């Protein structure tokens, strides 16, 4: 029903308490497709999540916030991280995963220390062919629209959320500002880092990764029809998406 998101959080939290040593954060991934966001269960779930925002300044009355979820002092403040990504990179990732034949030889992801797996993924990625023309432009603009729609709904329903950018989280320049924003928002500090606002490094972040990055940082290396894609994006004023 409409309460599915909160119920899933509760089930995940219970599992973590039983199977994870000293769990501090419980969460799950919800991919924001337009059809699910606009569905009654999508909007309904966001509205209920807004009721768990103990910091909300929305127009929702206290009586409405307390409906069916118990006393304010006992309910947790559920937070949402909205992760946005360059729609061109998102499209490349989707095409790659769709084309993968799941097997031991080519799993969906690679363990952080599995060099052979990473090399196979990167070799496969060099052959990624993207749509061009109107199809590509539509895909890029739809990606931007979904990001805006998410922010609109999260704000409208009073959900406690923070918007972060994928490219700023997984970068090569050593900047950890986006990660610090997340820790501040969650009210949690990374393990084994004293005074993380001053001392946190990307090396600390990467040590916590379970999966290895498998994508090339350069589109010219990962997109087989790069010249045609570049021409399409130039014509649409979207060359900023290329890197």
Backbone as CSV, one residue per row, in Angstrom:
resi,resn,N_x,N_y,N_z,CA_x,CA_y,CA_z,C_x,C_y,C_z
1,UNK,0.807,-1.190,0.000,0.000,0.000,0.000,0.854,1.259,0.000
2,UNK,0.257,2.374,0.367,0.957,3.652,0.343,2.120,3.693,1.322
3,UNK,2.083,2.841,2.324,3.104,2.856,3.370,4.305,1.960,3.041
4,UNK,4.435,1.545,1.783,5.447,0.545,1.423,6.872,1.011,1.713
5,UNK,7.173,2.297,1.516,8.545,2.774,1.708,8.956,2.678,3.178
6,UNK,8.068,3.111,4.069,8.365,3.037,5.497,8.450,1.587,5.944
7,UNK,7.560,0.737,5.447,7.600,-0.679,5.809,8.902,-1.329,5.353
8,UNK,9.359,-0.949,4.170,10.621,-1.520,3.691,11.787,-1.063,4.561
9,UNK,11.773,0.192,4.974,12.812,0.683,5.879,12.800,-0.088,7.189
10,UNK,11.603,-0.344,7.708,11.492,-1.078,8.968,12.027,-2.498,8.827
11,UNK,11.674,-3.160,7.728,12.150,-4.526,7.508,13.664,-4.559,7.342
12,UNK,14.205,-3.567,6.613,15.649,-3.511,6.409,16.373,-3.239,7.719
13,UNK,15.802,-2.343,8.503,16.411,-2.040,9.799,16.420,-3.272,10.698
14,UNK,15.328,-4.018,10.706,15.261,-5.227,11.532,16.301,-6.247,11.081
15,UNK,16.459,-6.392,9.767,17.467,-7.317,9.242,18.862,-6.880,9.673
16,UNK,19.152,-5.572,9.561,20.470,-5.069,9.937,20.759,-5.291,11.417
17,UNK,19.746,-5.089,12.242,19.938,-5.291,13.674,20.285,-6.739,13.984
18,UNK,19.777,-7.652,13.178,19.998,-9.074,13.414,21.270,-9.606,12.760
19,UNK,21.750,-8.934,11.689,22.848,-9.507,10.919,24.074,-8.612,10.778
20,UNK,23.975,-7.336,11.145,25.095,-6.403,10.967,25.577,-5.923,12.326
21,UNK,26.882,-5.920,12.500,27.449,-5.470,13.760,27.387,-3.945,13.858
22,UNK,26.764,-3.446,14.904,26.661,-2.008,15.175,26.129,-1.211,13.980
23,UNK,24.944,-1.550,13.452,24.397,-0.787,12.326,24.005,0.624,12.774
24,UNK,24.289,1.622,11.933,23.959,3.010,12.289,23.052,3.678,11.267
25,UNK,23.044,3.178,10.036,22.207,3.772,8.984,21.465,2.658,8.257
26,UNK,20.185,2.855,8.058,19.373,1.914,7.294,18.760,2.649,6.119
27,UNK,18.820,2.052,4.940,18.233,2.702,3.777,18.068,1.731,2.622
28,UNK,17.465,2.213,1.535,17.334,1.422,0.323,17.319,2.377,-0.865
29,UNK,17.537,1.829,-2.042,17.570,2.631,-3.267,16.208,2.606,-3.952
30,UNK,15.726,3.789,-4.305,14.478,3.919,-5.051,14.797,4.679,-6.330
31,UNK,14.778,3.986,-7.458,15.090,4.647,-8.727,13.861,5.410,-9.221
32,UNK,14.010,6.707,-9.475,12.857,7.567,-9.749,12.413,7.573,-11.211
33,UNK,11.705,6.556,-11.625,11.117,6.568,-12.958,9.826,7.392,-12.928
34,UNK,9.544,8.085,-14.029,8.373,8.960,-14.062,7.079,8.206,-13.736
35,UNK,6.933,6.999,-14.284,5.699,6.249,-14.088,5.496,5.892,-12.619
36,UNK,6.591,5.591,-11.889,6.447,5.233,-10.482,6.275,6.473,-9.602
37,UNK,6.918,7.567,-9.981,6.753,8.803,-9.210,5.324,9.310,-9.287
38,UNK,4.725,9.202,-10.471,3.373,9.725,-10.657,2.272,8.746,-10.255
39,UNK,2.658,7.517,-9.931,1.678,6.526,-9.492,1.168,6.880,-8.099
40,UNK,-0.041,6.452,-7.778,-0.606,6.770,-6.460,0.260,6.217,-5.329
41,UNK,0.929,5.084,-5.559,1.798,4.531,-4.525,3.102,5.325,-4.413
42,UNK,3.533,5.945,-5.509,4.722,6.781,-5.460,4.469,8.067,-4.695
43,UNK,3.443,8.787,-5.104,3.097,10.035,-4.416,2.669,9.767,-2.979
44,UNK,1.935,8.673,-2.781,1.491,8.345,-1.435,2.656,8.056,-0.506
45,UNK,3.655,7.332,-1.022,4.832,7.022,-0.211,5.584,8.291,0.162
46,UNK,5.727,9.226,-0.792,6.426,10.481,-0.511,5.667,11.306,0.524
47,UNK,4.349,11.310,0.419,3.543,12.060,1.389,3.738,11.503,2.800
48,UNK,3.788,10.182,2.925,3.997,9.569,4.233,5.413,9.839,4.731
49,UNK,6.402,9.791,3.839,7.777,10.113,4.243,7.857,11.542,4.776
50,UNK,7.070,12.437,4.188,7.040,13.810,4.666,6.539,13.917,6.095
51,UNK,5.675,12.987,6.496,5.166,13.001,7.866,6.240,12.602,8.877
52,UNK,7.290,11.950,8.382,8.396,11.562,9.260,9.503,12.610,9.290
53,UNK,9.251,13.759,8.683,10.232,14.843,8.706,9.998,15.679,9.950
54,UNK,10.752,15.415,10.999,10.568,16.141,12.258,11.119,17.555,12.189
55,UNK,11.812,17.883,11.088,12.328,19.239,10.910,11.496,20.046,9.932
56,UNK,10.363,19.497,9.515,9.589,20.106,8.439,9.031,21.462,8.818
57,UNK,9.111,22.376,7.852,8.468,23.684,7.972,7.353,23.827,6.953
58,UNK,6.880,22.681,6.446,5.832,22.711,5.432,4.509,23.119,6.062
59,UNK,3.485,23.239,5.210,2.172,23.680,5.683,1.356,22.557,6.304
60,UNK,1.920,21.355,6.342,1.208,20.233,6.942,1.034,20.470,8.434
61,UNK,-0.183,20.296,8.938,-0.439,20.555,10.352,0.116,19.451,11.214
62,UNK,0.316,19.738,12.494,0.849,18.733,13.417,-0.074,17.534,13.511
63,UNK,-1.395,17.788,13.495,-2.340,16.681,13.593,-2.226,15.775,12.382
64,UNK,-2.030,16.393,11.189,-1.857,15.580,9.987,-0.574,14.780,10.055
65,UNK,0.483,15.377,10.590,1.765,14.684,10.671,1.694,13.489,11.611
66,UNK,0.840,13.573,12.626,0.765,12.497,13.610,-0.199,11.389,13.209
67,UNK,-0.936,11.590,12.103,-1.894,10.581,11.678,-1.216,9.240,11.431
68,UNK,-1.610,8.221,12.152,-1.233,6.836,11.897,0.252,6.528,12.085
69,UNK,1.040,7.460,12.623,2.461,7.157,12.764,2.957,7.367,14.183
70,UNK,2.074,7.561,15.114,2.487,7.609,16.504,2.993,8.967,16.949
71,UNK,3.460,8.997,18.180,3.920,10.239,18.798,5.179,10.762,18.124
72,UNK,5.267,12.099,17.938,6.403,12.722,17.268,7.721,12.396,17.950
73,UNK,7.705,12.308,19.273,8.938,12.056,19.996,9.482,10.658,19.791
74,UNK,8.661,9.735,19.279,9.088,8.347,19.123,9.406,7.999,17.672
75,UNK,8.925,8.757,16.720,9.144,8.383,15.334,10.481,8.929,14.826
76,UNK,11.155,8.180,13.976,12.457,8.616,13.454,12.293,9.700,12.399
77,UNK,13.330,10.482,12.215,13.331,11.464,11.133,13.903,10.781,9.900
78,UNK,13.037,10.405,8.977,13.477,9.718,7.760,14.009,10.745,6.774
79,UNK,15.214,10.492,6.276,15.866,11.414,5.359,16.046,10.766,3.992
80,UNK,16.049,11.596,2.964,16.208,11.109,1.593,17.405,11.800,0.949
81,UNK,18.257,10.996,0.322,19.347,11.526,-0.491,18.930,11.431,-1.954
82,UNK,18.849,12.566,-2.630,18.494,12.600,-4.043,19.783,12.682,-4.858
83,UNK,20.138,11.595,-5.517,21.381,11.525,-6.277,21.104,11.802,-7.749
84,UNK,21.651,12.896,-8.255,21.516,13.248,-9.672,22.796,12.876,-10.398
85,UNK,22.650,12.542,-11.687,23.812,12.144,-12.481,23.700,12.713,-13.890
86,UNK,24.832,13.014,-14.485,24.885,13.422,-15.882,24.040,12.434,-16.695
87,UNK,22.982,12.897,-17.384,22.099,11.957,-18.088,22.799,11.171,-19.188
88,UNK,23.907,11.695,-19.718,24.645,10.943,-20.736,25.344,9.744,-20.091
89,UNK,25.951,9.950,-18.941,26.582,8.835,-18.228,25.547,7.825,-17.755
90,UNK,24.398,8.340,-17.339,23.326,7.434,-16.904,22.865,6.554,-18.059
91,UNK,22.745,7.144,-19.242,22.325,6.384,-20.417,23.360,5.327,-20.773
92,UNK,24.639,5.694,-20.750,25.707,4.735,-21.034,25.636,3.555,-20.070
93,UNK,25.470,3.864,-18.783,25.391,2.815,-17.770,24.196,1.898,-18.016
94,UNK,23.047,2.490,-18.343,21.845,1.683,-18.577,22.020,0.751,-19.778
95,UNK,22.615,1.277,-20.846,22.820,0.464,-22.046,23.798,-0.668,-21.766
96,UNK,24.865,-0.358,-21.033,25.847,-1.386,-20.699,25.216,-2.504,-19.873
97,UNK,24.446,-2.133,-18.850,23.854,-3.152,-17.987,22.781,-3.953,-18.721
98,UNK,22.060,-3.281,-19.603,21.028,-3.981,-20.368,21.647,-5.004,-21.306
99,UNK,22.837,-4.682,-21.820,23.484,-5.566,-22.774,24.282,-6.684,-22.151
100,UNK,24.533,-6.567,-20.839,25.318,-7.614,-20.174,24.544,-8.922,-20.092
101,UNK,25.239,-10.002,-20.339,24.699,-11.328,-20.061,25.227,-11.717,-18.689
102,UNK,24.343,-11.731,-17.705,24.780,-12.003,-16.340,25.403,-13.386,-16.253
103,UNK,26.656,-13.416,-15.819,27.362,-14.680,-15.687,28.512,-14.481,-14.721
104,UNK,29.127,-15.566,-14.366,30.303,-15.477,-13.498,31.427,-14.730,-14.211
105,UNK,31.456,-14.871,-15.547,32.490,-14.212,-16.344,32.261,-12.704,-16.433
106,UNK,30.987,-12.292,-16.515,30.659,-10.868,-16.645,29.518,-10.506,-15.694
107,UNK,29.805,-10.361,-14.397,28.762,-9.973,-13.435,28.369,-8.513,-13.634
108,UNK,27.287,-8.099,-13.005,26.821,-6.716,-13.161,27.821,-5.728,-12.585
109,UNK,28.511,-6.112,-11.512,29.484,-5.230,-10.861,30.718,-6.042,-10.493
110,UNK,31.793,-5.325,-10.169,33.054,-5.984,-9.820,33.453,-5.652,-8.395
111,UNK,33.974,-6.641,-7.691,34.512,-6.391,-6.359,35.709,-5.454,-6.472
112,UNK,35.968,-4.723,-5.409,36.971,-3.671,-5.432,38.361,-4.198,-5.792
113,UNK,38.659,-5.463,-5.475,39.989,-6.020,-5.724,40.027,-6.991,-6.899
114,UNK,38.937,-7.041,-7.690,38.861,-7.978,-8.816,39.315,-7.276,-10.098
115,UNK,40.626,-7.231,-10.322,41.195,-6.519,-11.469,40.756,-7.127,-12.792
116,UNK,40.694,-8.452,-12.865,40.293,-9.117,-14.108,38.875,-8.726,-14.500
117,UNK,37.982,-8.684,-13.521,36.593,-8.302,-13.777,36.521,-6.862,-14.285
118,UNK,37.257,-5.964,-13.642,37.274,-4.551,-14.048,37.768,-4.418,-15.480
119,UNK,38.830,-5.136,-15.830,39.379,-5.057,-17.185,38.396,-5.578,-18.220
120,UNK,37.657,-6.641,-17.888,36.650,-7.155,-18.817,35.544,-6.137,-19.029
121,UNK,35.105,-5.494,-17.955,34.065,-4.470,-18.060,34.528,-3.312,-18.932
122,UNK,35.749,-2.848,-18.709,36.246,-1.695,-19.457,36.436,-2.018,-20.935
123,UNK,36.834,-3.240,-21.215,36.952,-3.647,-22.615,35.582,-3.693,-23.278
124,UNK,34.596,-4.199,-22.544,33.226,-4.266,-23.067,32.664,-2.865,-23.280
125,UNK,32.984,-1.947,-22.353,32.408,-0.602,-22.385,32.854,0.194,-23.602
126,UNK,34.000,-0.142,-24.182,34.514,0.620,-25.319,33.617,0.493,-26.547
127,UNK,32.758,-0.491,-26.549,31.893,-0.695,-27.705,30.486,-0.156,-27.537
128,UNK,30.250,0.707,-26.544,28.899,1.200,-26.275,28.433,2.135,-27.386
129,UNK,27.324,1.789,-28.015,26.751,2.610,-29.082,25.512,3.305,-28.544
130,UNK,25.480,4.629,-28.639,24.358,5.408,-28.140,23.447,5.834,-29.286
131,UNK,22.182,6.071,-28.987,21.303,6.649,-29.999,21.773,8.066,-30.317
132,UNK,21.371,8.591,-31.435,21.714,9.958,-31.809,20.441,10.684,-32.245
133,UNK,20.604,11.936,-32.666,19.458,12.693,-33.162,18.401,12.928,-32.099
134,UNK,17.145,12.917,-32.528,16.033,13.237,-31.635,15.934,12.275,-30.450
135,UNK,16.274,11.013,-30.677,16.177,10.031,-29.593,17.136,10.366,-28.457
136,UNK,18.363,10.754,-28.798,19.342,11.104,-27.777,18.945,12.387,-27.063
137,UNK,18.512,13.386,-27.814,18.115,14.657,-27.202,16.947,14.448,-26.247
138,UNK,15.977,13.639,-26.663,14.834,13.347,-25.796,15.280,12.664,-24.505
139,UNK,16.213,11.729,-24.620,16.706,11.023,-23.442,17.389,11.977,-22.475
140,UNK,18.213,12.887,-23.000,18.931,13.833,-22.139,17.948,14.769,-21.427
141,UNK,17.012,15.308,-22.159,16.065,16.257,-21.566,15.129,15.560,-20.588
142,UNK,14.798,14.312,-20.876,13.968,13.554,-19.927,14.708,13.345,-18.618
143,UNK,16.027,13.129,-18.701,16.818,12.975,-17.490,16.778,14.211,-16.616
144,UNK,16.913,15.377,-17.243,16.830,16.633,-16.489,15.433,16.821,-15.885
145,UNK,14.416,16.446,-16.658,13.036,16.608,-16.186,12.743,15.730,-14.974
146,UNK,13.280,14.513,-14.972,13.072,13.613,-13.838,13.699,14.198,-12.579
147,UNK,14.903,14.756,-12.710,15.562,15.375,-11.550,14.707,16.507,-10.997
148,UNK,14.170,17.339,-11.886,13.321,18.462,-11.436,12.039,17.955,-10.799
149,UNK,11.468,16.889,-11.373,10.227,16.328,-10.837,10.452,15.776,-9.429
150,UNK,11.580,15.115,-9.218,11.899,14.588,-7.890,11.960,15.719,-6.867
151,UNK,12.666,16.784,-7.199,12.803,17.912,-6.274,11.450,18.557,-5.995
152,UNK,10.625,18.638,-7.035,9.295,19.234,-6.865,8.453,18.423,-5.888
153,UNK,8.410,17.110,-6.069,7.593,16.257,-5.205,8.141,16.186,-3.784
154,UNK,9.461,16.067,-3.649,10.053,16.009,-2.314,9.762,17.283,-1.532
155,UNK,9.826,18.409,-2.220,9.534,19.690,-1.567,8.046,19.811,-1.256
156,UNK,7.220,19.444,-2.221,5.769,19.568,-2.060,5.263,18.754,-0.874
157,UNK,5.823,17.564,-0.669,5.342,16.696,0.397,6.142,16.841,1.690
158,UNK,7.046,17.826,1.730,7.752,18.126,2.976,8.747,17.085,3.397
159,UNK,9.323,16.347,2.443,10.303,15.311,2.768,11.643,15.968,3.104
160,UNK,12.299,15.452,4.114,13.618,15.947,4.504,14.641,15.333,3.552
161,UNK,15.144,16.128,2.581,16.037,15.557,1.574,17.227,16.468,1.295
162,UNK,18.266,15.840,0.735,19.461,16.550,0.311,19.786,16.111,-1.106
163,UNK,19.959,17.068,-2.014,20.332,16.762,-3.390,21.852,16.764,-3.525
164,UNK,22.393,15.677,-4.076,23.838,15.573,-4.295,24.087,15.133,-5.731
165,UNK,25.310,15.393,-6.208,25.661,15.115,-7.592,26.639,13.957,-7.676
166,UNK,26.318,12.972,-8.499,27.136,11.769,-8.653,28.575,12.123,-9.004
167,UNK,28.755,13.041,-9.968,30.092,13.370,-10.446,30.950,14.012,-9.367
168,UNK,30.321,14.679,-8.408,31.080,15.296,-7.328,31.401,14.308,-6.212
169,UNK,30.655,13.207,-6.159,30.947,12.172,-5.173,32.069,11.264,-5.645
170,UNK,32.029,10.904,-6.924,33.003,9.960,-7.468,33.908,10.689,-8.448
171,UNK,34.831,11.459,-7.888,35.711,12.291,-8.699,37.161,11.870,-8.518
172,UNK,38.011,12.434,-9.344,39.438,12.131,-9.279,40.264,13.308,-8.764
173,UNK,39.620,14.375,-8.342,40.378,15.558,-7.911,40.548,15.639,-6.394
174,UNK,40.042,14.627,-5.682,40.244,14.594,-4.233,39.279,15.436,-3.432
175,UNK,38.298,16.058,-4.087,37.349,16.906,-3.380,36.308,16.058,-2.653
176,UNK,36.156,16.286,-1.345,35.218,15.489,-0.540,34.056,16.324,-0.008
177,UNK,33.876,17.522,-0.542,32.832,18.422,-0.023,31.448,17.791,-0.092
178,UNK,31.159,17.066,-1.178,29.829,16.465,-1.334,29.597,15.382,-0.281
179,UNK,30.660,14.634,0.045,30.543,13.608,1.080,30.326,14.232,2.451
180,UNK,31.011,15.335,2.724,30.841,16.022,4.007,29.407,16.534,4.139
181,UNK,28.841,17.024,3.043,27.435,17.459,3.056,26.521,16.317,3.481
182,UNK,26.809,15.111,2.968,25.977,13.951,3.297,26.103,13.595,4.777
183,UNK,27.329,13.542,5.285,27.525,13.202,6.694,26.864,14.233,7.603
184,UNK,26.968,15.504,7.250,26.323,16.555,8.040,24.804,16.380,8.019
185,UNK,24.269,16.083,6.837,22.823,15.919,6.680,22.307,14.732,7.490
186,UNK,23.048,13.633,7.473,22.628,12.426,8.193,22.914,12.501,9.683
187,UNK,23.787,13.428,10.071,24.147,13.524,11.480,25.013,12.374,11.933
188,UNK,25.806,11.846,11.019,26.697,10.730,11.309,28.085,11.055,10.782
189,UNK,29.106,10.539,11.464,30.481,10.758,11.042,31.061,9.463,10.487
190,UNK,31.966,9.532,9.506,32.593,8.317,8.983,33.444,7.644,10.041
191,UNK,33.464,6.336,9.989,34.216,5.562,10.972,35.718,5.770,10.801
192,UNK,36.417,5.847,11.917,37.886,5.896,11.944,38.475,7.177,11.351
193,UNK,37.680,8.252,11.252,38.217,9.539,10.793,37.907,10.583,11.859
194,UNK,38.925,11.075,12.505,38.758,12.082,13.547,38.593,13.449,12.892
195,UNK,37.579,14.202,13.314,37.310,15.529,12.761,37.214,15.456,11.236
196,UNK,36.181,14.739,10.752,36.073,14.454,9.317,35.948,15.704,8.451
197,UNK,35.413,16.786,9.011,35.270,18.001,8.204,36.621,18.568,7.793
198,UNK,37.653,18.233,8.549,39.003,18.711,8.246,39.882,17.626,7.638
199,UNK,39.714,16.390,8.106,40.688,15.345,7.785,40.215,14.303,6.772
200,UNK,38.934,14.307,6.398,38.426,13.299,5.469,39.091,13.443,4.094
201,UNK,39.465,12.303,3.495,40.071,12.302,2.162,39.317,11.323,1.260
202,UNK,39.545,11.427,-0.052,38.932,10.480,-0.974,39.462,9.074,-0.755
203,UNK,40.688,8.963,-0.258,41.230,7.641,0.054,40.408,6.983,1.160
204,UNK,39.985,7.771,2.161,39.115,7.242,3.216,37.801,6.748,2.626
205,UNK,37.240,7.537,1.709,35.970,7.177,1.087,36.119,5.891,0.278
206,UNK,37.154,5.829,-0.544,37.325,4.668,-1.425,37.568,3.383,-0.647
207,UNK,38.178,3.484,0.514,38.416,2.278,1.312,37.112,1.620,1.745
208,UNK,36.041,2.394,1.764,34.744,1.845,2.178,33.948,1.278,1.011
209,UNK,34.437,1.463,-0.229,33.719,0.964,-1.395,33.766,-0.560,-1.442
210,UNK,32.640,-1.173,-1.755,32.599,-2.622,-1.956,32.747,-2.975,-3.422
211,UNK,32.349,-2.051,-4.315,32.400,-2.282,-5.752,33.396,-1.336,-6.417
212,UNK,34.052,-1.825,-7.443,35.064,-1.035,-8.137,34.442,-0.244,-9.284
213,UNK,34.967,0.956,-9.578,34.513,1.696,-10.759,34.966,0.981,-12.018
214,UNK,34.088,0.907,-13.013,34.421,0.169,-14.236,34.278,1.015,-15.496
215,UNK,33.899,2.276,-15.353,33.660,3.129,-16.512,34.854,4.037,-16.781
216,UNK,35.110,4.286,-18.044,36.152,5.230,-18.417,35.681,6.652,-18.123
217,UNK,36.591,7.509,-17.721,36.251,8.899,-17.440,36.084,9.709,-18.719
218,UNK,36.542,9.170,-19.851,36.509,9.908,-21.113,35.487,9.285,-22.063
219,UNK,34.533,10.096,-22.501,33.493,9.586,-23.396,34.073,9.118,-24.731
220,UNK,35.138,9.748,-25.175,35.727,9.349,-26.447,36.231,7.915,-26.387
221,UNK,36.493,7.415,-25.186,36.970,6.041,-25.011,35.832,5.038,-24.805
222,UNK,34.692,5.517,-24.327,33.605,4.596,-23.976,32.462,4.577,-24.989
223,UNK,32.349,5.622,-25.820,31.249,5.705,-26.785,31.777,5.362,-28.173
224,UNK,31.287,4.270,-28.759,31.785,3.812,-30.059,31.465,4.817,-31.166
225,UNK,30.300,5.439,-31.115,29.898,6.430,-32.121,30.016,7.842,-31.557
226,UNK,31.165,8.113,-30.950,31.383,9.392,-30.247,31.151,10.610,-31.143
227,UNK,31.673,10.593,-32.377,31.551,11.766,-33.254,30.090,12.104,-33.547
228,UNK,29.281,11.086,-33.793,27.857,11.329,-34.068,27.135,11.844,-32.828
229,UNK,27.485,11.284,-31.659,26.884,11.740,-30.407,27.269,13.193,-30.133
230,UNK,28.532,13.512,-30.324,29.008,14.878,-30.105,28.281,15.860,-31.019
231,UNK,28.098,15.487,-32.279,27.405,16.352,-33.231,25.967,16.612,-32.797
232,UNK,25.290,15.571,-32.315,23.907,15.726,-31.842,23.840,16.674,-30.648
233,UNK,24.736,16.477,-29.695,24.721,17.301,-28.487,25.100,18.748,-28.798
234,UNK,26.012,18.949,-29.729,26.367,20.316,-30.133,25.167,21.033,-30.724
235,UNK,24.405,20.337,-31.552,23.229,20.934,-32.183,22.138,21.280,-31.179
236,UNK,22.134,20.574,-30.024,21.109,20.816,-28.998,21.605,21.703,-27.864
237,UNK,22.837,22.188,-27.978,23.393,23.025,-26.904,23.683,22.235,-25.635
238,UNK,24.031,20.957,-25.786,24.255,20.091,-24.621,25.676,19.530,-24.565
239,UNK,26.627,20.223,-25.172,28.000,19.726,-25.178,28.598,19.677,-23.780
240,UNK,28.002,20.391,-22.817,28.499,20.365,-21.437,28.416,18.977,-20.834
241,UNK,27.618,18.097,-21.442,27.468,16.740,-20.922,28.650,15.853,-21.284
242,UNK,29.448,16.266,-22.245,30.601,15.467,-22.671,31.799,15.710,-21.761
243,UNK,32.544,14.671,-21.485,33.798,14.818,-20.749,34.797,13.782,-21.217
